Amino acid sequence: MSLLVVGSVAFDRIKTPFGEQDDILAGAATYFSIAASFFTEVSVVGIVGDDFTETHEAIFREREIDLTYLERVSGGKSFRWFGEYSYDFNTRTTHDTQLNVFADFKPVLAPAAAEMTHLFLGNIHPELQANVRKQSQAKIVGMDTMNFWISGTPDSLHEALKEIDLLIINDEEARQLAQEPNVIRAARKIRAMGPKRLIVKRGEYGAALFGENSYFAIPGYPQEDVVDPTGAGDTFAGGVMGYLAATNNTIEDEAALRRAMIYGSVMASFTIESFGTDRLLKLTYDEINDRFRTFKAITHFEEHLHEF
Ligand code: AMP
């Protein structure tokens, strides 16, 4: 199986109440591909400038991530983003977004990329997402979006949503997209827009999976060491899609999707322990499976009904 992700490869400046760092190698496709690389082969479709050097490339190479389809613009500058977190990490303010080479990004899939079995459309303009979707023959297509597109380009977004197997967004976005304050109702409305399955992320409180007639929810990993939550959502998606691609399950396989969600949460729980991808890059398979087991333990209970 093969997995393709299209999305931003960026440099971030991040400020938290506990520290600040600049020029962090980041972006949705970066977090996604590093997380997915623990499960399967993954290729990145994106665009960077000269500031993306041999040192950055080596980081992807180390994880055997394929950069054949990463476009390089000589004389150009990569996408740059500056975000700041509140004391409890629940609010994020964007101070600066510089699209740079990303502004003219119009991905065209090479034949080998179009044939990849799994595709993830990272958070970019929904017209581009729809365009890439049309070029691909993938059997499972995942997608992300954000409030900016939900309010700014709703028609294009609705078009892009039509041919999607799995949409992964956060609860605020789900409410906004469905124009419905109740998340359960919102999920039903969103699935009627196209996505066969929907995962709603709830930050530190976990995530919920909505299917045909099914509902599954998990808590967040009990994490004490939060340093920088940036990329948690993309890492989550990388774990989910990476697991699905590695195991070749169908989107209808509820048990597999539930496991995928656990792996996504496990991967995200590591990302937030450091600035950028530092923690992810040091990760071992034993650490991943330890946290997978922790999820099993903290969600398990016996069916021992009380005799009233
Ligand atoms: P997340 O924390 O999962 O929402 O992802 C944050 C990453 O998305 C950061 O590394 C940013 O570089 C990147 N990012 C922020 N804004 C955008 C945008 N408008 N388009 C694409 N990528 C973005």
Short mmCIF file of C-alpha atoms and ligand atoms in Angstrom, two decimals:
data_model
loop_
_atom_site.label_atom_id
_atom_site.label_comp_id
_atom_site.label_asym_id
_atom_site.label_seq_id
_atom_site.Cartn_x
_atom_site.Cartn_y
_atom_site.Cartn_z
CA MET A 1 0.00 0.00 0.00
CA SER A 2 1.12 3.57 -0.57
CA LEU A 3 0.21 6.87 0.98
CA LEU A 4 0.37 10.34 -0.51
CA VAL A 5 -0.12 13.59 1.41
CA VAL A 6 -0.59 17.04 -0.05
CA GLY A 7 -0.09 19.99 2.27
CA SER A 8 2.19 22.62 3.70
CA VAL A 9 5.87 22.17 4.41
CA ALA A 10 6.63 25.23 6.46
CA PHE A 11 8.76 27.09 8.95
CA ASP A 12 6.99 28.13 12.13
CA ARG A 13 7.65 30.61 14.86
CA ILE A 14 5.89 29.43 18.01
CA LYS A 15 5.37 31.31 21.24
CA THR A 16 3.96 29.64 24.34
CA PRO A 17 3.76 30.96 27.93
CA PHE A 18 6.79 28.74 28.60
CA GLY A 19 9.08 29.51 25.67
CA GLU A 20 9.55 30.61 22.10
CA GLN A 21 11.25 29.15 19.03
CA ASP A 22 11.70 30.32 15.44
CA ASP A 23 12.45 28.58 12.14
CA ILE A 24 10.94 25.30 13.25
CA LEU A 25 10.56 22.81 10.41
CA ALA A 26 6.79 22.27 10.43
CA GLY A 27 3.67 22.40 8.27
CA ALA A 28 0.82 19.93 7.95
CA ALA A 29 2.55 17.63 5.44
CA THR A 30 5.67 17.49 7.62
CA TYR A 31 3.87 16.38 10.78
CA PHE A 32 1.60 14.07 8.80
CA SER A 33 4.36 12.32 6.88
CA ILE A 34 6.65 11.82 9.87
CA ALA A 35 3.79 10.26 11.88
CA ALA A 36 2.67 8.08 8.94
CA SER A 37 6.25 6.95 8.26
CA PHE A 38 6.14 4.82 11.41
CA PHE A 39 3.45 2.70 9.69
CA THR A 40 3.96 2.82 5.93
CA GLU A 41 5.75 4.38 2.97
CA VAL A 42 4.64 7.95 2.49
CA SER A 43 5.22 10.56 -0.23
CA VAL A 44 4.82 14.32 0.11
CA VAL A 45 3.31 16.67 -2.46
CA GLY A 46 4.19 20.23 -1.48
CA ILE A 47 6.28 23.25 -2.30
CA VAL A 48 9.30 24.88 -0.65
CA GLY A 49 11.86 27.61 -1.28
CA ASP A 50 15.63 27.86 -0.90
CA ASP A 51 15.32 28.04 2.86
CA PHE A 52 14.50 24.32 2.77
CA THR A 53 18.06 23.03 2.86
CA GLU A 54 19.91 19.73 2.75
CA THR A 55 19.66 19.58 6.57
CA HIS A 56 15.85 19.68 6.39
CA GLU A 57 15.77 17.15 3.61
CA ALA A 58 17.90 14.80 5.69
CA ILE A 59 15.21 14.77 8.38
CA PHE A 60 12.69 13.35 5.91
CA ARG A 61 15.27 10.98 4.45
CA GLU A 62 16.02 9.62 7.90
CA ARG A 63 12.36 8.53 8.12
CA GLU A 64 12.44 7.24 4.52
CA ILE A 65 9.82 9.78 3.45
CA ASP A 66 9.67 10.22 -0.32
CA LEU A 67 10.22 13.84 -1.42
CA THR A 68 10.17 13.20 -5.18
CA TYR A 69 6.99 15.29 -5.50
CA LEU A 70 8.15 18.17 -3.30
CA GLU A 71 8.51 21.15 -5.61
CA ARG A 72 11.46 23.48 -4.98
CA VAL A 73 11.34 27.07 -6.10
CA SER A 74 14.77 28.53 -6.56
CA GLY A 75 14.89 32.09 -5.23
CA GLY A 76 11.63 31.49 -3.35
CA LYS A 77 10.78 31.37 0.34
CA SER A 78 8.81 28.57 2.05
CA PHE A 79 5.46 29.07 3.79
CA ARG A 80 5.92 30.75 7.19
CA TRP A 81 3.55 30.90 10.12
CA PHE A 82 3.71 32.55 13.56
CA GLY A 83 1.36 31.33 16.27
CA GLU A 84 1.02 31.97 19.99
CA TYR A 85 -0.71 29.83 22.64
CA SER A 86 -2.58 30.89 25.76
CA TYR A 87 -1.61 29.68 29.24
CA ASP A 88 -3.82 26.57 29.06
CA PHE A 89 -2.88 25.90 25.40
CA ASN A 90 -6.57 25.93 24.42
CA THR A 91 -6.46 29.19 22.49
CA ARG A 92 -4.16 29.84 19.59
CA THR A 93 -3.61 33.22 17.97
CA THR A 94 -2.16 33.49 14.48
CA HIS A 95 0.13 36.55 14.37
CA ASP A 96 1.46 36.10 10.87
CA THR A 97 0.94 33.92 7.79
CA GLN A 98 3.30 34.31 4.83
CA LEU A 99 2.19 32.10 1.95
CA ASN A 100 5.34 32.81 -0.11
CA VAL A 101 5.84 29.96 -2.66
CA PHE A 102 2.62 28.36 -1.37
CA ALA A 103 0.60 31.18 -3.01
CA ASP A 104 1.19 29.74 -6.50
CA PHE A 105 0.98 26.09 -5.52
CA LYS A 106 -1.00 24.12 -8.13
CA PRO A 107 -0.20 20.46 -7.57
CA VAL A 108 -0.22 18.15 -10.58
CA LEU A 109 0.13 14.49 -9.66
CA ALA A 110 2.70 12.42 -11.51
CA PRO A 111 1.25 9.09 -12.75
CA ALA A 112 2.90 7.10 -9.92
CA ALA A 113 1.53 9.53 -7.33
CA ALA A 114 -1.97 9.34 -8.81
CA GLU A 115 -1.89 5.56 -8.43
CA MET A 116 -1.14 5.57 -4.71
CA THR A 117 -3.79 3.67 -2.75
CA HIS A 118 -4.26 6.23 0.04
CA LEU A 119 -4.42 10.01 -0.19
CA PHE A 120 -4.62 12.72 2.44
CA LEU A 121 -5.64 16.23 1.47
CA GLY A 122 -4.06 18.49 4.08
CA ASN A 123 -5.47 21.87 4.97
CA ILE A 124 -5.16 23.92 1.75
CA HIS A 125 -7.62 25.77 -0.52
CA PRO A 126 -10.55 23.40 -1.12
CA GLU A 127 -10.31 23.99 -4.87
CA LEU A 128 -6.82 22.54 -4.80
CA GLN A 129 -8.03 19.68 -2.63
CA ALA A 130 -10.81 18.88 -5.11
CA ASN A 131 -8.39 19.15 -7.98
CA VAL A 132 -5.91 16.72 -6.44
CA ARG A 133 -8.76 14.38 -5.50
CA LYS A 134 -9.85 14.26 -9.16
CA GLN A 135 -6.36 13.33 -10.30
CA SER A 136 -6.02 10.49 -7.80
CA GLN A 137 -7.17 6.87 -8.01
CA ALA A 138 -6.78 6.30 -4.27
CA LYS A 139 -9.24 3.95 -2.62
CA ILE A 140 -9.24 5.82 0.69
CA VAL A 141 -9.14 9.62 0.63
CA GLY A 142 -8.84 11.58 3.88
CA MET A 143 -9.20 15.34 4.22
CA ASP A 144 -8.70 18.20 6.66
CA THR A 145 -9.92 21.79 6.51
CA MET A 146 -10.18 24.82 8.80
CA ASN A 147 -12.50 27.70 9.77
CA PHE A 148 -10.79 30.00 7.25
CA TRP A 149 -12.12 27.90 4.31
CA ILE A 150 -15.43 27.05 6.00
CA SER A 151 -16.36 30.71 6.18
CA GLY A 152 -14.28 32.04 3.26
CA THR A 153 -14.88 29.54 0.43
CA PRO A 154 -17.92 27.45 1.43
CA ASP A 155 -18.95 26.53 -2.16
CA SER A 156 -15.53 25.15 -3.07
CA LEU A 157 -15.39 23.34 0.24
CA HIS A 158 -18.75 21.65 -0.32
CA GLU A 159 -17.56 20.56 -3.75
CA ALA A 160 -14.36 19.10 -2.28
CA LEU A 161 -16.27 17.22 0.41
CA LYS A 162 -18.34 15.23 -2.08
CA GLU A 163 -15.75 12.56 -2.87
CA ILE A 164 -14.16 12.05 0.54
CA ASP A 165 -13.97 8.85 2.59
CA LEU A 166 -12.76 10.31 5.87
CA LEU A 167 -12.95 13.90 7.06
CA ILE A 168 -10.84 14.78 10.11
CA ILE A 169 -11.66 18.16 11.70
CA ASN A 170 -12.01 19.62 15.19
CA ASP A 171 -15.29 20.11 17.02
CA GLU A 172 -15.46 23.86 16.50
CA GLU A 173 -14.98 23.37 12.75
CA ALA A 174 -17.64 20.63 12.70
CA ARG A 175 -20.17 22.94 14.34
CA GLN A 176 -19.30 25.76 11.96
CA LEU A 177 -19.41 23.57 8.85
CA ALA A 178 -22.80 22.09 9.71
CA GLN A 179 -24.15 25.34 11.21
CA GLU A 180 -25.34 23.21 14.07
CA PRO A 181 -24.25 23.59 17.72
CA ASN A 182 -24.81 19.95 18.65
CA VAL A 183 -21.84 17.85 17.48
CA ILE A 184 -23.85 14.63 17.05
CA ARG A 185 -26.34 16.38 14.77
CA ALA A 186 -23.52 18.27 13.08
CA ALA A 187 -21.79 14.97 12.29
CA ARG A 188 -24.92 13.60 10.60
CA LYS A 189 -25.20 16.74 8.47
CA ILE A 190 -21.52 16.64 7.50
CA ARG A 191 -21.69 12.98 6.50
CA ALA A 192 -24.64 13.88 4.27
CA MET A 193 -22.31 16.34 2.48
CA GLY A 194 -20.11 13.47 1.27
CA PRO A 195 -17.60 12.05 3.76
CA LYS A 196 -18.37 8.38 4.52
CA ARG A 197 -16.73 8.67 7.92
CA LEU A 198 -16.02 11.65 10.13
CA ILE A 199 -13.54 12.04 12.97
CA VAL A 200 -14.11 15.01 15.23
CA LYS A 201 -11.01 15.98 17.25
CA ARG A 202 -11.52 17.48 20.67
CA GLY A 203 -7.97 18.50 21.57
CA GLU A 204 -6.99 17.36 25.03
CA TYR A 205 -10.43 15.74 25.47
CA GLY A 206 -9.98 13.12 22.75
CA ALA A 207 -11.81 12.37 19.53
CA ALA A 208 -15.04 10.86 18.20
CA LEU A 209 -15.72 8.71 15.15
CA PHE A 210 -19.02 8.89 13.29
CA GLY A 211 -20.06 6.15 10.86
CA GLU A 212 -23.15 4.83 9.16
CA ASN A 213 -24.96 3.92 12.36
CA SER A 214 -22.00 3.92 14.67
CA TYR A 215 -20.37 6.18 17.22
CA PHE A 216 -17.07 5.68 19.00
CA ALA A 217 -15.25 8.10 21.28
CA ILE A 218 -11.91 8.07 23.06
CA PRO A 219 -10.43 10.37 25.69
CA GLY A 220 -7.22 12.30 25.19
CA TYR A 221 -4.01 10.59 26.30
CA PRO A 222 -3.39 11.71 29.91
CA GLN A 223 -0.51 13.96 28.97
CA GLU A 224 1.35 16.04 31.57
CA ASP A 225 4.19 17.33 29.42
CA VAL A 226 2.69 19.72 26.90
CA VAL A 227 5.34 21.97 25.35
CA ASP A 228 3.86 22.89 21.93
CA PRO A 229 0.54 21.54 20.59
CA THR A 230 1.27 22.67 17.01
CA GLY A 231 0.88 19.85 14.53
CA ALA A 232 -1.11 17.59 16.86
CA GLY A 233 -4.00 17.47 14.36
CA ASP A 234 -1.77 16.67 11.39
CA THR A 235 0.15 14.09 13.39
CA PHE A 236 -3.16 12.52 14.41
CA ALA A 237 -4.21 12.32 10.75
CA GLY A 238 -0.80 10.85 9.83
CA GLY A 239 -1.21 8.09 12.41
CA VAL A 240 -4.78 7.33 11.27
CA MET A 241 -4.01 7.26 7.53
CA GLY A 242 -0.63 5.56 8.06
CA TYR A 243 -2.27 2.73 9.98
CA LEU A 244 -5.09 2.38 7.40
CA ALA A 245 -2.58 2.28 4.53
CA ALA A 246 -0.34 -0.23 6.33
CA THR A 247 -3.20 -2.61 7.13
CA ASN A 248 -5.17 -2.12 3.91
CA ASN A 249 -8.54 -2.14 5.64
CA THR A 250 -11.64 -0.71 4.04
CA ILE A 251 -13.25 2.50 5.28
CA GLU A 252 -16.24 0.36 6.35
CA ASP A 253 -14.11 -1.68 8.77
CA GLU A 254 -15.20 -0.10 12.05
CA ALA A 255 -12.76 -2.06 14.24
CA ALA A 256 -9.81 -1.01 12.07
CA LEU A 257 -10.92 2.63 12.10
CA ARG A 258 -11.12 2.55 15.87
CA ARG A 259 -7.56 1.20 16.09
CA ALA A 260 -6.44 3.81 13.56
CA MET A 261 -7.90 6.49 15.79
CA ILE A 262 -5.98 5.18 18.78
CA TYR A 263 -2.73 5.20 16.81
CA GLY A 264 -3.49 8.73 15.64
CA SER A 265 -4.00 9.86 19.23
CA VAL A 266 -0.86 8.09 20.38
CA MET A 267 1.25 9.83 17.72
CA ALA A 268 -0.28 13.24 18.53
CA SER A 269 0.43 12.73 22.24
CA PHE A 270 4.15 12.60 21.42
CA THR A 271 4.20 15.58 19.05
CA ILE A 272 3.02 17.97 21.76
CA GLU A 273 5.90 17.02 24.10
CA SER A 274 8.36 19.21 22.19
CA PHE A 275 8.59 22.14 19.80
CA GLY A 276 8.26 20.99 16.19
CA THR A 277 8.97 17.39 15.29
CA ASP A 278 11.78 16.78 17.81
CA ARG A 279 9.92 14.27 19.95
CA LEU A 280 8.38 12.42 16.98
CA LEU A 281 11.81 11.94 15.45
CA LYS A 282 13.12 10.25 18.60
CA LEU A 283 10.16 7.90 18.90
CA THR A 284 10.47 4.10 19.12
CA TYR A 285 7.92 1.43 18.20
CA ASP A 286 7.87 0.23 21.82
CA GLU A 287 6.86 3.70 22.99
CA ILE A 288 4.06 3.79 20.42
CA ASN A 289 2.68 0.42 21.46
CA ASP A 290 3.01 1.25 25.18
CA ARG A 291 0.68 4.21 24.72
CA PHE A 292 -1.65 2.12 22.53
CA ARG A 293 -1.97 -0.26 25.52
CA THR A 294 -2.51 2.67 27.88
CA PHE A 295 -5.49 3.71 25.75
CA LYS A 296 -6.88 0.20 26.06
CA ALA A 297 -6.43 0.31 29.83
CA ILE A 298 -7.99 3.73 30.39
CA THR A 299 -11.06 3.03 28.28
CA HIS A 300 -11.76 -0.52 29.43
CA PHE A 301 -14.44 -1.43 31.97
CA GLU A 302 -16.29 -4.61 32.81
CA GLU A 303 -19.94 -5.11 32.07
CA HIS A 304 -20.99 -5.85 35.59
CA LEU A 305 -24.45 -4.40 35.95
CA HIS A 306 -25.52 -3.29 39.39
CA GLU A 307 -28.45 -5.17 40.86
CA PHE A 308 -30.90 -2.49 41.83
P1 AMP B 1 -2.14 22.13 13.42
O1 AMP B 1 -1.54 22.52 14.74
O2 AMP B 1 -2.38 20.65 13.30
O3 AMP B 1 -3.35 22.94 13.08
O4 AMP B 1 -1.08 22.46 12.28
C1 AMP B 1 -0.21 23.53 12.36
C2 AMP B 1 0.69 23.58 11.15
O5 AMP B 1 -0.07 24.03 10.03
C3 AMP B 1 1.82 24.56 11.36
O6 AMP B 1 3.06 23.87 11.32
C4 AMP B 1 1.69 25.59 10.24
O7 AMP B 1 2.90 25.80 9.55
C5 AMP B 1 0.65 25.03 9.32
N1 AMP B 1 -0.32 26.05 8.90
C6 AMP B 1 -0.82 27.10 9.61
N2 AMP B 1 -1.69 27.82 8.87
C7 AMP B 1 -1.77 27.21 7.66
C8 AMP B 1 -2.50 27.47 6.44
N3 AMP B 1 -3.32 28.52 6.31
N4 AMP B 1 -2.32 26.62 5.41
C9 AMP B 1 -1.50 25.58 5.51
N5 AMP B 1 -0.77 25.26 6.61
C10 AMP B 1 -0.91 26.07 7.69
#
